[in-house]
Amino acid sequence: MNMRVDHRQALQTALSPQMLQSVELLHMTALDLHAFVAAEVEQNPFLESDGPAPTPTAPAAGPPPPGRGAGAGGASDFDRAALVADHLSLHESLEQQFGLLTRDPVLRHIGMHLIRALTPDGYLDDPLDLIALQAGTNPLRASEVLKMVQSLQPSGIGARNLAECLALQLRENNRLDPAMQALLDNLPLMARGDLAALRRLCGVGEDDLREMFAEIRRLDPRPGRAFDSAPLQLVVPDVFVTRAADGGWGIRVNEAALPRVLVNMSYYHELRRDLKSAENRSYLSNRMRAANWLVQGLDQRMRTVLNVATEIVRQQADFFDGGIERLRPLRLRDIADTLGIHESTVSRVTSNKSMATPCGTLPMKFFFPTAIGSAGEGGSHAADTVRHRIREIIKAEPARRPLSDGAIAARLEAMDIRIARRTVTKYREAMNIASSVERARQAARRPAA
């Protein structure tokens, strides 16, 4: 019988309890942090809470649109709010999203009229002509702005009927092909279960038709209802970004929303003086060590969040000055390398955290958009910026000679944005903008000026 003994060496990194606690604190939201600290204070005799947890307050009325000088007049609104509601009403959420979509005051005015006309289910029941009259515009312009509203979340919002609601959701998922459109055009036949007629109209077999049925049933016919049924969630802005007196940006941690604890050293010495047992003395020492770790961990968390937020604002300064079209691609690694910390630390800091800015209360992850390649040496571009450019190109195109997706891709390349035609198509459809063929048909149906 042969016996073999292998010796292997391996390096392992063991995190100390203090390091583990620091990692956990960094990943917590402010509300989770309050709950954690309250539990620690309850079980540790040497910890004392220094003040009550913050009381939820109503969010400021809609944030100003992103753009130059947006922070000059709105900073005090954010200073007054230690907490803002993450679960807004349907209309509040859409208005905030629309404010990020465009800075044009006319488009914002029309968009607000359309949003406020939506039913709780998210449908636009009022005639578009009537809304256009109320907004002081023409139906054609109102129809164009409605497409912008329909590009917002939740998907399917702003539809005028069930078929359009389902089409919007399918288009966002790149699932609205001619067969599916034919099915949507004949929903009464689906309700009656007339498979033979639908197979003929859609040009598909029975198995394909049943898969299409299943896909339709997975969609949400009442997208606005999610705002009424979801429980209230509160998000605490971890950082405030406000316009500074010198025209730059001031960044500060929302200290009012952070738990504050004190270590009662006198009580510790008083108890320790009267104890004789080594076991009891060891217990007190461990409790005191845990109390000090917590205080140090909270301080380190605050400094790390502030450092990361400051670097985000520095690298995205163009966004704060110029709006969504100037948002640049940014990676977690970019922040980590600049600050000399690990990328996972930046990931923990930016998860479940938000920044109250003059452009609205935004999740930190918002500032890390997907990158689109550059055609030259100008670096990459944020996907949100590219979508904005596509919208602007289509807005400026000749009404009766709309640009194809290939032509739009060529225009973008001239702007130093390298993007494939199919990507233009994907972005255009996600924004609920019709194809060039359909835009040409729409232009042909309009009365001559």
GROMACS .gro file of C-alpha atoms in nm:
model
  449
    1MET     CA    1   0.000   0.000   0.000
    2ASN     CA    2   0.145   0.332  -0.111
    3MET     CA    3   0.082   0.644   0.087
    4ARG     CA    4   0.150   0.988  -0.053
    5VAL     CA    5   0.167   1.309   0.145
    6ASP     CA    6   0.139   1.638  -0.041
    7HIS     CA    7   0.241   1.969   0.111
    8ARG     CA    8   0.076   2.276  -0.032
    9GLN     CA    9   0.122   2.638   0.052
   10ALA     CA   10  -0.156   2.889   0.008
   11LEU     CA   11  -0.197   3.255   0.093
   12GLN     CA   12  -0.528   3.358   0.241
   13THR     CA   13  -0.648   3.699   0.348
   14ALA     CA   14  -0.838   3.691   0.673
   15LEU     CA   15  -1.041   4.001   0.755
   16SER     CA   16  -1.039   4.110   1.116
   17PRO     CA   17  -1.374   4.174   1.288
   18GLN     CA   18  -1.301   4.546   1.265
   19MET     CA   19  -1.240   4.528   0.889
   20LEU     CA   20  -1.554   4.321   0.838
   21GLN     CA   21  -1.758   4.575   1.028
   22SER     CA   22  -1.611   4.860   0.819
   23VAL     CA   23  -1.711   4.679   0.500
   24GLU     CA   24  -2.064   4.624   0.629
   25LEU     CA   25  -2.104   4.986   0.739
   26LEU     CA   26  -1.988   5.112   0.400
   27HIS     CA   27  -2.252   4.911   0.215
   28MET     CA   28  -2.545   5.015   0.438
   29THR     CA   29  -2.797   5.281   0.349
   30ALA     CA   30  -2.840   5.560   0.603
   31LEU     CA   31  -3.163   5.402   0.730
   32ASP     CA   32  -2.998   5.061   0.764
   33LEU     CA   33  -2.713   5.232   0.946
   34HIS     CA   34  -2.952   5.385   1.201
   35ALA     CA   35  -3.108   5.045   1.269
   36PHE     CA   36  -2.768   4.879   1.307
   37VAL     CA   37  -2.633   5.145   1.542
   38ALA     CA   38  -2.952   5.137   1.752
   39ALA     CA   39  -2.906   4.762   1.799
   40GLU     CA   40  -2.542   4.811   1.898
   41VAL     CA   41  -2.634   5.081   2.151
   42GLU     CA   42  -2.898   4.847   2.295
   43GLN     CA   43  -2.650   4.567   2.365
   44ASN     CA   44  -2.333   4.763   2.446
   45PRO     CA   45  -2.340   4.939   2.788
   46PHE     CA   46  -2.063   5.180   2.686
   47LEU     CA   47  -2.238   5.322   2.379
   48GLU     CA   48  -2.481   5.612   2.403
   49SER     CA   49  -2.693   5.758   2.125
   50ASP     CA   50  -2.622   6.128   2.074
   51GLY     CA   51  -2.958   6.258   1.952
   52PRO     CA   52  -3.263   6.097   1.790
   53ALA     CA   53  -3.281   5.955   1.442
   54PRO     CA   54  -3.381   6.209   1.175
   55THR     CA   55  -3.750   6.262   1.114
   56PRO     CA   56  -3.872   6.212   0.756
   57THR     CA   57  -3.962   6.537   0.585
   58ALA     CA   58  -4.146   6.610   0.265
   59PRO     CA   59  -3.924   6.638  -0.040
   60ALA     CA   60  -3.875   6.973  -0.203
   61ALA     CA   61  -4.127   7.053  -0.478
   62GLY     CA   62  -3.983   6.950  -0.820
   63PRO     CA   63  -3.614   6.999  -0.876
   64PRO     CA   64  -3.497   7.258  -1.128
   65PRO     CA   65  -3.389   7.126  -1.468
   66PRO     CA   66  -3.024   7.027  -1.508
   67GLY     CA   67  -2.823   7.300  -1.669
   68ARG     CA   68  -2.607   7.604  -1.615
   69GLY     CA   69  -2.685   7.782  -1.294
   70ALA     CA   70  -2.935   7.520  -1.185
   71GLY     CA   71  -2.794   7.516  -0.836
   72ALA     CA   72  -2.788   7.889  -0.778
   73GLY     CA   73  -3.139   7.922  -0.647
   74GLY     CA   74  -3.226   7.573  -0.532
   75ALA     CA   75  -2.956   7.491  -0.281
   76SER     CA   76  -3.160   7.590   0.023
   77ASP     CA   77  -3.436   7.347  -0.074
   78PHE     CA   78  -3.196   7.057  -0.039
   79ASP     CA   79  -3.048   7.195   0.282
   80ARG     CA   80  -3.392   7.182   0.443
   81ALA     CA   81  -3.447   6.815   0.363
   82ALA     CA   82  -3.258   6.553   0.558
   83LEU     CA   83  -3.472   6.284   0.400
   84VAL     CA   84  -3.660   6.271   0.070
   85ALA     CA   85  -3.919   6.022  -0.046
   86ASP     CA   86  -3.778   5.764  -0.284
   87HIS     CA   87  -4.125   5.631  -0.359
   88LEU     CA   88  -4.273   5.931  -0.535
   89SER     CA   89  -4.618   5.938  -0.685
   90LEU     CA   90  -4.650   5.843  -1.050
   91HIS     CA   91  -4.674   6.206  -1.159
   92GLU     CA   92  -4.383   6.317  -0.938
   93SER     CA   93  -4.159   6.041  -1.068
   94LEU     CA   94  -4.241   6.119  -1.431
   95GLU     CA   95  -4.193   6.493  -1.382
   96GLN     CA   96  -3.852   6.433  -1.227
   97GLN     CA   97  -3.751   6.202  -1.513
   98PHE     CA   98  -3.877   6.448  -1.772
   99GLY     CA   99  -3.673   6.724  -1.608
  100LEU     CA  100  -3.361   6.519  -1.677
  101LEU     CA  101  -3.470   6.446  -2.033
  102THR     CA  102  -3.478   6.806  -2.158
  103ARG     CA  103  -3.392   7.158  -2.046
  104ASP     CA  104  -3.616   7.323  -2.308
  105PRO     CA  105  -3.875   7.525  -2.107
  106VAL     CA  106  -4.140   7.489  -2.380
  107LEU     CA  107  -4.103   7.110  -2.396
  108ARG     CA  108  -4.105   7.090  -2.016
  109HIS     CA  109  -4.427   7.295  -2.005
  110ILE     CA  110  -4.603   7.067  -2.254
  111GLY     CA  111  -4.461   6.757  -2.087
  112MET     CA  112  -4.597   6.861  -1.748
  113HIS     CA  113  -4.948   6.904  -1.897
  114LEU     CA  114  -4.931   6.555  -2.051
  115ILE     CA  115  -4.797   6.392  -1.734
  116ARG     CA  116  -5.060   6.550  -1.513
  117ALA     CA  117  -5.332   6.428  -1.748
  118LEU     CA  118  -5.236   6.062  -1.698
  119THR     CA  119  -5.474   5.832  -1.514
  120PRO     CA  120  -5.358   5.633  -1.207
  121ASP     CA  121  -5.306   5.338  -1.444
  122GLY     CA  122  -5.068   5.549  -1.651
  123TYR     CA  123  -5.294   5.602  -1.955
  124LEU     CA  124  -5.365   5.924  -2.144
  125ASP     CA  125  -5.743   5.926  -2.171
  126ASP     CA  126  -5.794   6.294  -2.258
  127PRO     CA  127  -5.785   6.384  -2.630
  128LEU     CA  128  -5.446   6.510  -2.737
  129ASP     CA  129  -5.609   6.810  -2.906
  130LEU     CA  130  -5.757   6.917  -2.573
  131ILE     CA  131  -5.427   6.882  -2.387
  132ALA     CA  132  -5.250   7.075  -2.663
  133LEU     CA  133  -5.504   7.356  -2.626
  134GLN     CA  134  -5.457   7.365  -2.250
  135ALA     CA  135  -5.078   7.376  -2.293
  136GLY     CA  136  -5.097   7.651  -2.553
  137THR     CA  137  -4.946   7.446  -2.834
  138ASN     CA  138  -5.058   7.256  -3.144
  139PRO     CA  139  -5.150   6.885  -3.154
  140LEU     CA  140  -4.846   6.799  -3.364
  141ARG     CA  141  -4.606   6.942  -3.107
  142ALA     CA  142  -4.800   6.775  -2.826
  143SER     CA  143  -4.772   6.443  -3.010
  144GLU     CA  144  -4.395   6.482  -3.034
  145VAL     CA  145  -4.366   6.557  -2.662
  146LEU     CA  146  -4.592   6.261  -2.583
  147LYS     CA  147  -4.329   6.034  -2.741
  148MET     CA  148  -4.078   6.176  -2.494
  149VAL     CA  149  -4.316   6.105  -2.206
  150GLN     CA  150  -4.364   5.751  -2.335
  151SER     CA  151  -3.987   5.696  -2.319
  152LEU     CA  152  -3.996   5.735  -1.940
  153GLN     CA  153  -4.027   5.460  -1.680
  154PRO     CA  154  -4.226   5.253  -1.606
  155SER     CA  155  -4.240   5.117  -1.957
  156GLY     CA  156  -4.583   5.150  -2.119
  157ILE     CA  157  -4.664   5.482  -1.956
  158GLY     CA  158  -4.850   5.748  -2.155
  159ALA     CA  159  -5.033   5.503  -2.382
  160ARG     CA  160  -5.375   5.595  -2.520
  161ASN     CA  161  -5.506   5.239  -2.523
  162LEU     CA  162  -5.410   4.888  -2.416
  163ALA     CA  163  -5.254   4.793  -2.750
  164GLU     CA  164  -5.025   5.097  -2.742
  165CYS     CA  165  -4.931   5.027  -2.379
  166LEU     CA  166  -4.825   4.672  -2.464
  167ALA     CA  167  -4.648   4.789  -2.780
  168LEU     CA  168  -4.439   5.036  -2.584
  169GLN     CA  169  -4.322   4.761  -2.349
  170LEU     CA  170  -4.247   4.521  -2.635
  171ARG     CA  171  -4.058   4.787  -2.829
  172GLU     CA  172  -3.837   4.861  -2.529
  173ASN     CA  173  -3.743   4.493  -2.522
  174ASN     CA  174  -3.690   4.481  -2.900
  175ARG     CA  175  -3.980   4.235  -2.929
  176LEU     CA  176  -4.224   4.435  -3.141
  177ASP     CA  177  -4.198   4.259  -3.476
  178PRO     CA  178  -4.468   4.265  -3.750
  179ALA     CA  179  -4.629   3.946  -3.620
  180MET     CA  180  -4.657   4.085  -3.268
  181GLN     CA  181  -4.793   4.415  -3.400
  182ALA     CA  182  -5.059   4.225  -3.591
  183LEU     CA  183  -5.154   4.047  -3.269
  184LEU     CA  184  -5.183   4.377  -3.084
  185ASP     CA  185  -5.400   4.514  -3.363
  186ASN     CA  186  -5.641   4.226  -3.305
  187LEU     CA  187  -5.657   4.189  -2.927
  188PRO     CA  188  -6.035   4.119  -2.933
  189LEU     CA  189  -5.961   3.802  -3.131
  190MET     CA  190  -5.708   3.702  -2.865
  191ALA     CA  191  -5.969   3.759  -2.593
  192ARG     CA  192  -6.211   3.533  -2.783
  193GLY     CA  193  -5.943   3.270  -2.840
  194ASP     CA  194  -5.984   3.277  -3.219
  195LEU     CA  195  -5.652   3.107  -3.294
  196ALA     CA  196  -5.726   3.033  -3.658
  197ALA     CA  197  -5.793   3.397  -3.744
  198LEU     CA  198  -5.488   3.516  -3.550
  199ARG     CA  199  -5.256   3.262  -3.714
  200ARG     CA  200  -5.371   3.388  -4.051
  201LEU     CA  201  -5.336   3.757  -3.960
  202CYS     CA  202  -5.000   3.718  -3.787
  203GLY     CA  203  -4.854   3.468  -4.034
  204VAL     CA  204  -4.728   3.232  -3.765
  205GLY     CA  205  -4.785   2.874  -3.657
  206GLU     CA  206  -4.982   2.760  -3.354
  207ASP     CA  207  -4.675   2.711  -3.132
  208ASP     CA  208  -4.539   3.056  -3.218
  209LEU     CA  209  -4.879   3.209  -3.151
  210ARG     CA  210  -4.902   3.051  -2.807
  211GLU     CA  211  -4.553   3.185  -2.723
  212MET     CA  212  -4.670   3.529  -2.832
  213PHE     CA  213  -4.973   3.493  -2.604
  214ALA     CA  214  -4.745   3.406  -2.313
  215GLU     CA  215  -4.524   3.707  -2.384
  216ILE     CA  216  -4.825   3.940  -2.392
  217ARG     CA  217  -4.949   3.803  -2.058
  218ARG     CA  218  -4.612   3.880  -1.896
  219LEU     CA  219  -4.652   4.250  -1.973
  220ASP     CA  220  -4.811   4.502  -1.736
  221PRO     CA  221  -5.144   4.637  -1.868
  222ARG     CA  222  -5.156   4.900  -1.589
  223PRO     CA  223  -4.797   5.028  -1.545
  224GLY     CA  224  -4.897   5.323  -1.327
  225ARG     CA  225  -5.051   5.105  -1.056
  226ALA     CA  226  -4.711   5.002  -0.921
  227PHE     CA  227  -4.682   5.348  -0.768
  228ASP     CA  228  -5.001   5.304  -0.569
  229SER     CA  229  -4.938   4.952  -0.436
  230ALA     CA  230  -4.571   4.969  -0.341
  231PRO     CA  231  -4.491   5.044   0.023
  232LEU     CA  232  -4.340   5.380   0.103
  233GLN     CA  233  -3.963   5.373   0.081
  234LEU     CA  234  -3.744   5.650   0.217
  235VAL     CA  235  -3.407   5.732   0.075
  236VAL     CA  236  -3.167   5.946   0.273
  237PRO     CA  237  -2.939   6.161   0.059
  238ASP     CA  238  -2.591   6.074   0.177
  239VAL     CA  239  -2.440   6.383   0.017
  240PHE     CA  240  -2.554   6.734  -0.074
  241VAL     CA  241  -2.412   6.902  -0.385
  242THR     CA  242  -2.477   7.276  -0.404
  243ARG     CA  243  -2.349   7.568  -0.605
  244ALA     CA  244  -2.059   7.736  -0.426
  245ALA     CA  245  -2.003   8.110  -0.403
  246ASP     CA  246  -1.709   8.092  -0.646
  247GLY     CA  247  -1.926   7.922  -0.911
  248GLY     CA  248  -1.793   7.576  -0.841
  249TRP     CA  249  -1.964   7.295  -0.653
  250GLY     CA  250  -1.972   7.237  -0.280
  251ILE     CA  251  -2.000   6.879  -0.153
  252ARG     CA  252  -2.088   6.792   0.203
  253VAL     CA  253  -2.204   6.481   0.383
  254ASN     CA  254  -2.560   6.485   0.515
  255GLU     CA  255  -2.453   6.465   0.878
  256ALA     CA  256  -2.809   6.524   1.001
  257ALA     CA  257  -2.906   6.185   0.860
  258LEU     CA  258  -2.618   5.993   1.018
  259PRO     CA  259  -2.638   5.823   1.359
  260ARG     CA  260  -2.419   5.976   1.627
  261VAL     CA  261  -2.288   5.773   1.919
  262LEU     CA  262  -2.067   5.847   2.218
  263VAL     CA  263  -1.842   5.614   2.416
  264ASN     CA  264  -1.897   5.641   2.792
  265MET     CA  265  -1.541   5.600   2.922
  266SER     CA  266  -1.623   5.703   3.280
  267TYR     CA  267  -1.882   5.426   3.311
  268TYR     CA  268  -1.628   5.175   3.176
  269HIS     CA  269  -1.363   5.273   3.435
  270GLU     CA  270  -1.622   5.272   3.713
  271LEU     CA  271  -1.732   4.916   3.636
  272ARG     CA  272  -1.382   4.788   3.578
  273ARG     CA  273  -1.260   4.924   3.913
  274ASP     CA  274  -1.511   4.711   4.104
  275LEU     CA  275  -1.460   4.388   3.910
  276LYS     CA  276  -1.219   4.122   4.032
  277SER     CA  277  -1.292   3.837   3.792
  278ALA     CA  278  -1.059   3.813   3.490
  279GLU     CA  279  -1.352   3.686   3.284
  280ASN     CA  280  -1.565   3.989   3.368
  281ARG     CA  281  -1.275   4.225   3.300
  282SER     CA  282  -1.223   4.058   2.961
  283TYR     CA  283  -1.591   4.102   2.879
  284LEU     CA  284  -1.575   4.474   2.960
  285SER     CA  285  -1.261   4.517   2.750
  286ASN     CA  286  -1.426   4.348   2.454
  287ARG     CA  287  -1.733   4.568   2.484
  288MET     CA  288  -1.519   4.881   2.503
  289ARG     CA  289  -1.316   4.768   2.202
  290ALA     CA  290  -1.635   4.708   2.005
  291ALA     CA  291  -1.764   5.054   2.100
  292ASN     CA  292  -1.445   5.221   1.980
  293TRP     CA  293  -1.449   5.019   1.659
  294LEU     CA  294  -1.802   5.135   1.584
  295VAL     CA  295  -1.719   5.502   1.638
  296GLN     CA  296  -1.409   5.473   1.421
  297GLY     CA  297  -1.601   5.279   1.156
  298LEU     CA  298  -1.872   5.544   1.134
  299ASP     CA  299  -1.612   5.818   1.097
  300GLN     CA  300  -1.427   5.622   0.829
  301ARG     CA  301  -1.752   5.556   0.643
  302MET     CA  302  -1.837   5.926   0.640
  303ARG     CA  303  -1.493   6.026   0.511
  304THR     CA  304  -1.493   5.756   0.241
  305VAL     CA  305  -1.840   5.854   0.116
  306LEU     CA  306  -1.737   6.219   0.105
  307ASN     CA  307  -1.413   6.144  -0.082
  308VAL     CA  308  -1.589   5.930  -0.343
  309ALA     CA  309  -1.872   6.182  -0.389
  310THR     CA  310  -1.624   6.468  -0.425
  311GLU     CA  311  -1.434   6.281  -0.694
  312ILE     CA  312  -1.757   6.193  -0.878
  313VAL     CA  313  -1.858   6.559  -0.885
  314ARG     CA  314  -1.510   6.659  -0.999
  315GLN     CA  315  -1.510   6.411  -1.287
  316GLN     CA  316  -1.873   6.485  -1.382
  317ALA     CA  317  -1.853   6.863  -1.339
  318ASP     CA  318  -1.967   6.914  -1.700
  319PHE     CA  319  -2.295   6.739  -1.620
  320PHE     CA  320  -2.369   6.971  -1.330
  321ASP     CA  321  -2.289   7.274  -1.546
  322GLY     CA  322  -2.445   7.164  -1.874
  323GLY     CA  323  -2.702   6.890  -1.818
  324ILE     CA  324  -2.753   6.535  -1.938
  325GLU     CA  325  -2.590   6.581  -2.278
  326ARG     CA  326  -2.259   6.646  -2.103
  327LEU     CA  327  -2.262   6.339  -1.881
  328ARG     CA  328  -1.940   6.151  -1.951
  329PRO     CA  329  -1.860   5.781  -1.923
  330LEU     CA  330  -1.717   5.692  -1.586
  331ARG     CA  331  -1.601   5.364  -1.436
  332LEU     CA  332  -1.571   5.263  -1.074
  333ARG     CA  333  -1.205   5.198  -1.146
  334ASP     CA  334  -1.153   5.562  -1.249
  335ILE     CA  335  -1.262   5.680  -0.904
  336ALA     CA  336  -1.070   5.402  -0.727
  337ASP     CA  337  -0.743   5.475  -0.908
  338THR     CA  338  -0.765   5.848  -0.836
  339LEU     CA  339  -0.836   5.797  -0.467
  340GLY     CA  340  -0.597   5.506  -0.425
  341ILE     CA  341  -0.863   5.267  -0.294
  342HIS     CA  342  -0.997   4.933  -0.413
  343GLU     CA  343  -1.265   4.927  -0.682
  344SER     CA  344  -1.488   4.716  -0.455
  345THR     CA  345  -1.481   5.000  -0.200
  346VAL     CA  346  -1.615   5.243  -0.460
  347SER     CA  347  -1.880   4.987  -0.552
  348ARG     CA  348  -1.996   4.963  -0.191
  349VAL     CA  349  -2.000   5.340  -0.149
  350THR     CA  350  -2.210   5.397  -0.460
  351SER     CA  351  -2.458   5.114  -0.395
  352ASN     CA  352  -2.788   5.223  -0.240
  353LYS     CA  353  -2.664   5.578  -0.188
  354SER     CA  354  -2.786   5.903  -0.336
  355MET     CA  355  -2.677   6.260  -0.390
  356ALA     CA  356  -2.914   6.555  -0.347
  357THR     CA  357  -2.816   6.784  -0.632
  358PRO     CA  358  -2.972   7.084  -0.807
  359CYS     CA  359  -3.063   6.837  -1.083
  360GLY     CA  360  -3.268   6.625  -0.841
  361THR     CA  361  -3.188   6.352  -0.591
  362LEU     CA  362  -2.993   6.102  -0.798
  363PRO     CA  363  -2.850   5.759  -0.713
  364MET     CA  364  -2.472   5.758  -0.719
  365LYS     CA  365  -2.482   5.481  -0.981
  366PHE     CA  366  -2.640   5.737  -1.218
  367PHE     CA  367  -2.297   5.894  -1.262
  368PHE     CA  368  -2.147   5.576  -1.408
  369PRO     CA  369  -2.315   5.550  -1.750
  370THR     CA  370  -2.225   5.303  -2.022
  371ALA     CA  371  -1.953   5.422  -2.260
  372ILE     CA  372  -1.991   5.452  -2.638
  373GLY     CA  373  -1.669   5.457  -2.839
  374SER     CA  374  -1.523   5.764  -3.003
  375ALA     CA  375  -1.462   5.788  -3.378
  376GLY     CA  376  -1.139   5.977  -3.322
  377GLU     CA  377  -0.919   6.050  -3.026
  378GLY     CA  378  -1.177   6.237  -2.824
  379GLY     CA  379  -1.243   5.959  -2.577
  380SER     CA  380  -1.572   5.777  -2.522
  381HIS     CA  381  -1.922   5.914  -2.469
  382ALA     CA  382  -2.193   5.832  -2.216
  383ALA     CA  383  -2.487   5.632  -2.353
  384ASP     CA  384  -2.730   5.890  -2.212
  385THR     CA  385  -2.544   6.163  -2.399
  386VAL     CA  386  -2.560   5.962  -2.722
  387ARG     CA  387  -2.936   5.914  -2.683
  388HIS     CA  388  -2.970   6.289  -2.635
  389ARG     CA  389  -2.768   6.351  -2.953
  390ILE     CA  390  -2.988   6.111  -3.150
  391ARG     CA  391  -3.299   6.292  -3.029
  392GLU     CA  392  -3.152   6.629  -3.126
  393ILE     CA  393  -3.048   6.506  -3.475
  394ILE     CA  394  -3.399   6.374  -3.543
  395LYS     CA  395  -3.554   6.691  -3.407
  396ALA     CA  396  -3.351   6.899  -3.655
  397GLU     CA  397  -3.398   6.674  -3.961
  398PRO     CA  398  -3.604   6.789  -4.262
  399ALA     CA  399  -3.963   6.690  -4.182
  400ARG     CA  400  -4.032   6.530  -4.523
  401ARG     CA  401  -3.684   6.381  -4.565
  402PRO     CA  402  -3.615   6.211  -4.232
  403LEU     CA  403  -3.278   6.052  -4.171
  404SER     CA  404  -3.232   5.677  -4.170
  405ASP     CA  405  -3.061   5.512  -3.875
  406GLY     CA  406  -2.753   5.469  -4.091
  407ALA     CA  407  -2.750   5.841  -4.172
  408ILE     CA  408  -2.788   5.922  -3.802
  409ALA     CA  409  -2.493   5.695  -3.724
  410ALA     CA  410  -2.291   5.887  -3.986
  411ARG     CA  411  -2.391   6.221  -3.827
  412LEU     CA  412  -2.283   6.089  -3.487
  413GLU     CA  413  -1.950   5.977  -3.628
  414ALA     CA  414  -1.897   6.331  -3.753
  415MET     CA  415  -1.950   6.434  -3.389
  416ASP     CA  416  -1.671   6.191  -3.291
  417ILE     CA  417  -1.918   5.926  -3.168
  418ARG     CA  418  -1.861   5.580  -3.315
  419ILE     CA  419  -2.186   5.385  -3.303
  420ALA     CA  420  -2.333   5.107  -3.519
  421ARG     CA  421  -2.656   5.155  -3.710
  422ARG     CA  422  -2.825   4.878  -3.513
  423THR     CA  423  -2.733   5.055  -3.190
  424VAL     CA  424  -2.894   5.374  -3.321
  425THR     CA  425  -3.203   5.167  -3.396
  426LYS     CA  426  -3.205   5.023  -3.045
  427TYR     CA  427  -3.171   5.363  -2.882
  428ARG     CA  428  -3.429   5.522  -3.112
  429GLU     CA  429  -3.685   5.253  -3.040
  430ALA     CA  430  -3.615   5.270  -2.665
  431MET     CA  431  -3.701   5.642  -2.685
  432ASN     CA  432  -4.021   5.550  -2.873
  433ILE     CA  433  -3.916   5.742  -3.185
  434ALA     CA  434  -4.061   5.608  -3.509
  435SER     CA  435  -3.847   5.482  -3.795
  436SER     CA  436  -3.754   5.716  -4.081
  437VAL     CA  437  -4.019   5.551  -4.300
  438GLU     CA  438  -4.290   5.610  -4.040
  439ARG     CA  439  -4.168   5.965  -3.973
  440ALA     CA  440  -4.194   6.034  -4.346
  441ARG     CA  441  -4.550   5.902  -4.350
  442GLN     CA  442  -4.640   6.117  -4.051
  443ALA     CA  443  -4.493   6.423  -4.223
  444ALA     CA  444  -4.690   6.347  -4.542
  445ARG     CA  445  -5.015   6.335  -4.345
  446ARG     CA  446  -4.958   6.677  -4.192
  447PRO     CA  447  -5.129   6.973  -4.356
  448ALA     CA  448  -4.896   7.203  -4.548
  449ALA     CA  449  -4.789   7.512  -4.357
   0.00000   0.00000   0.00000
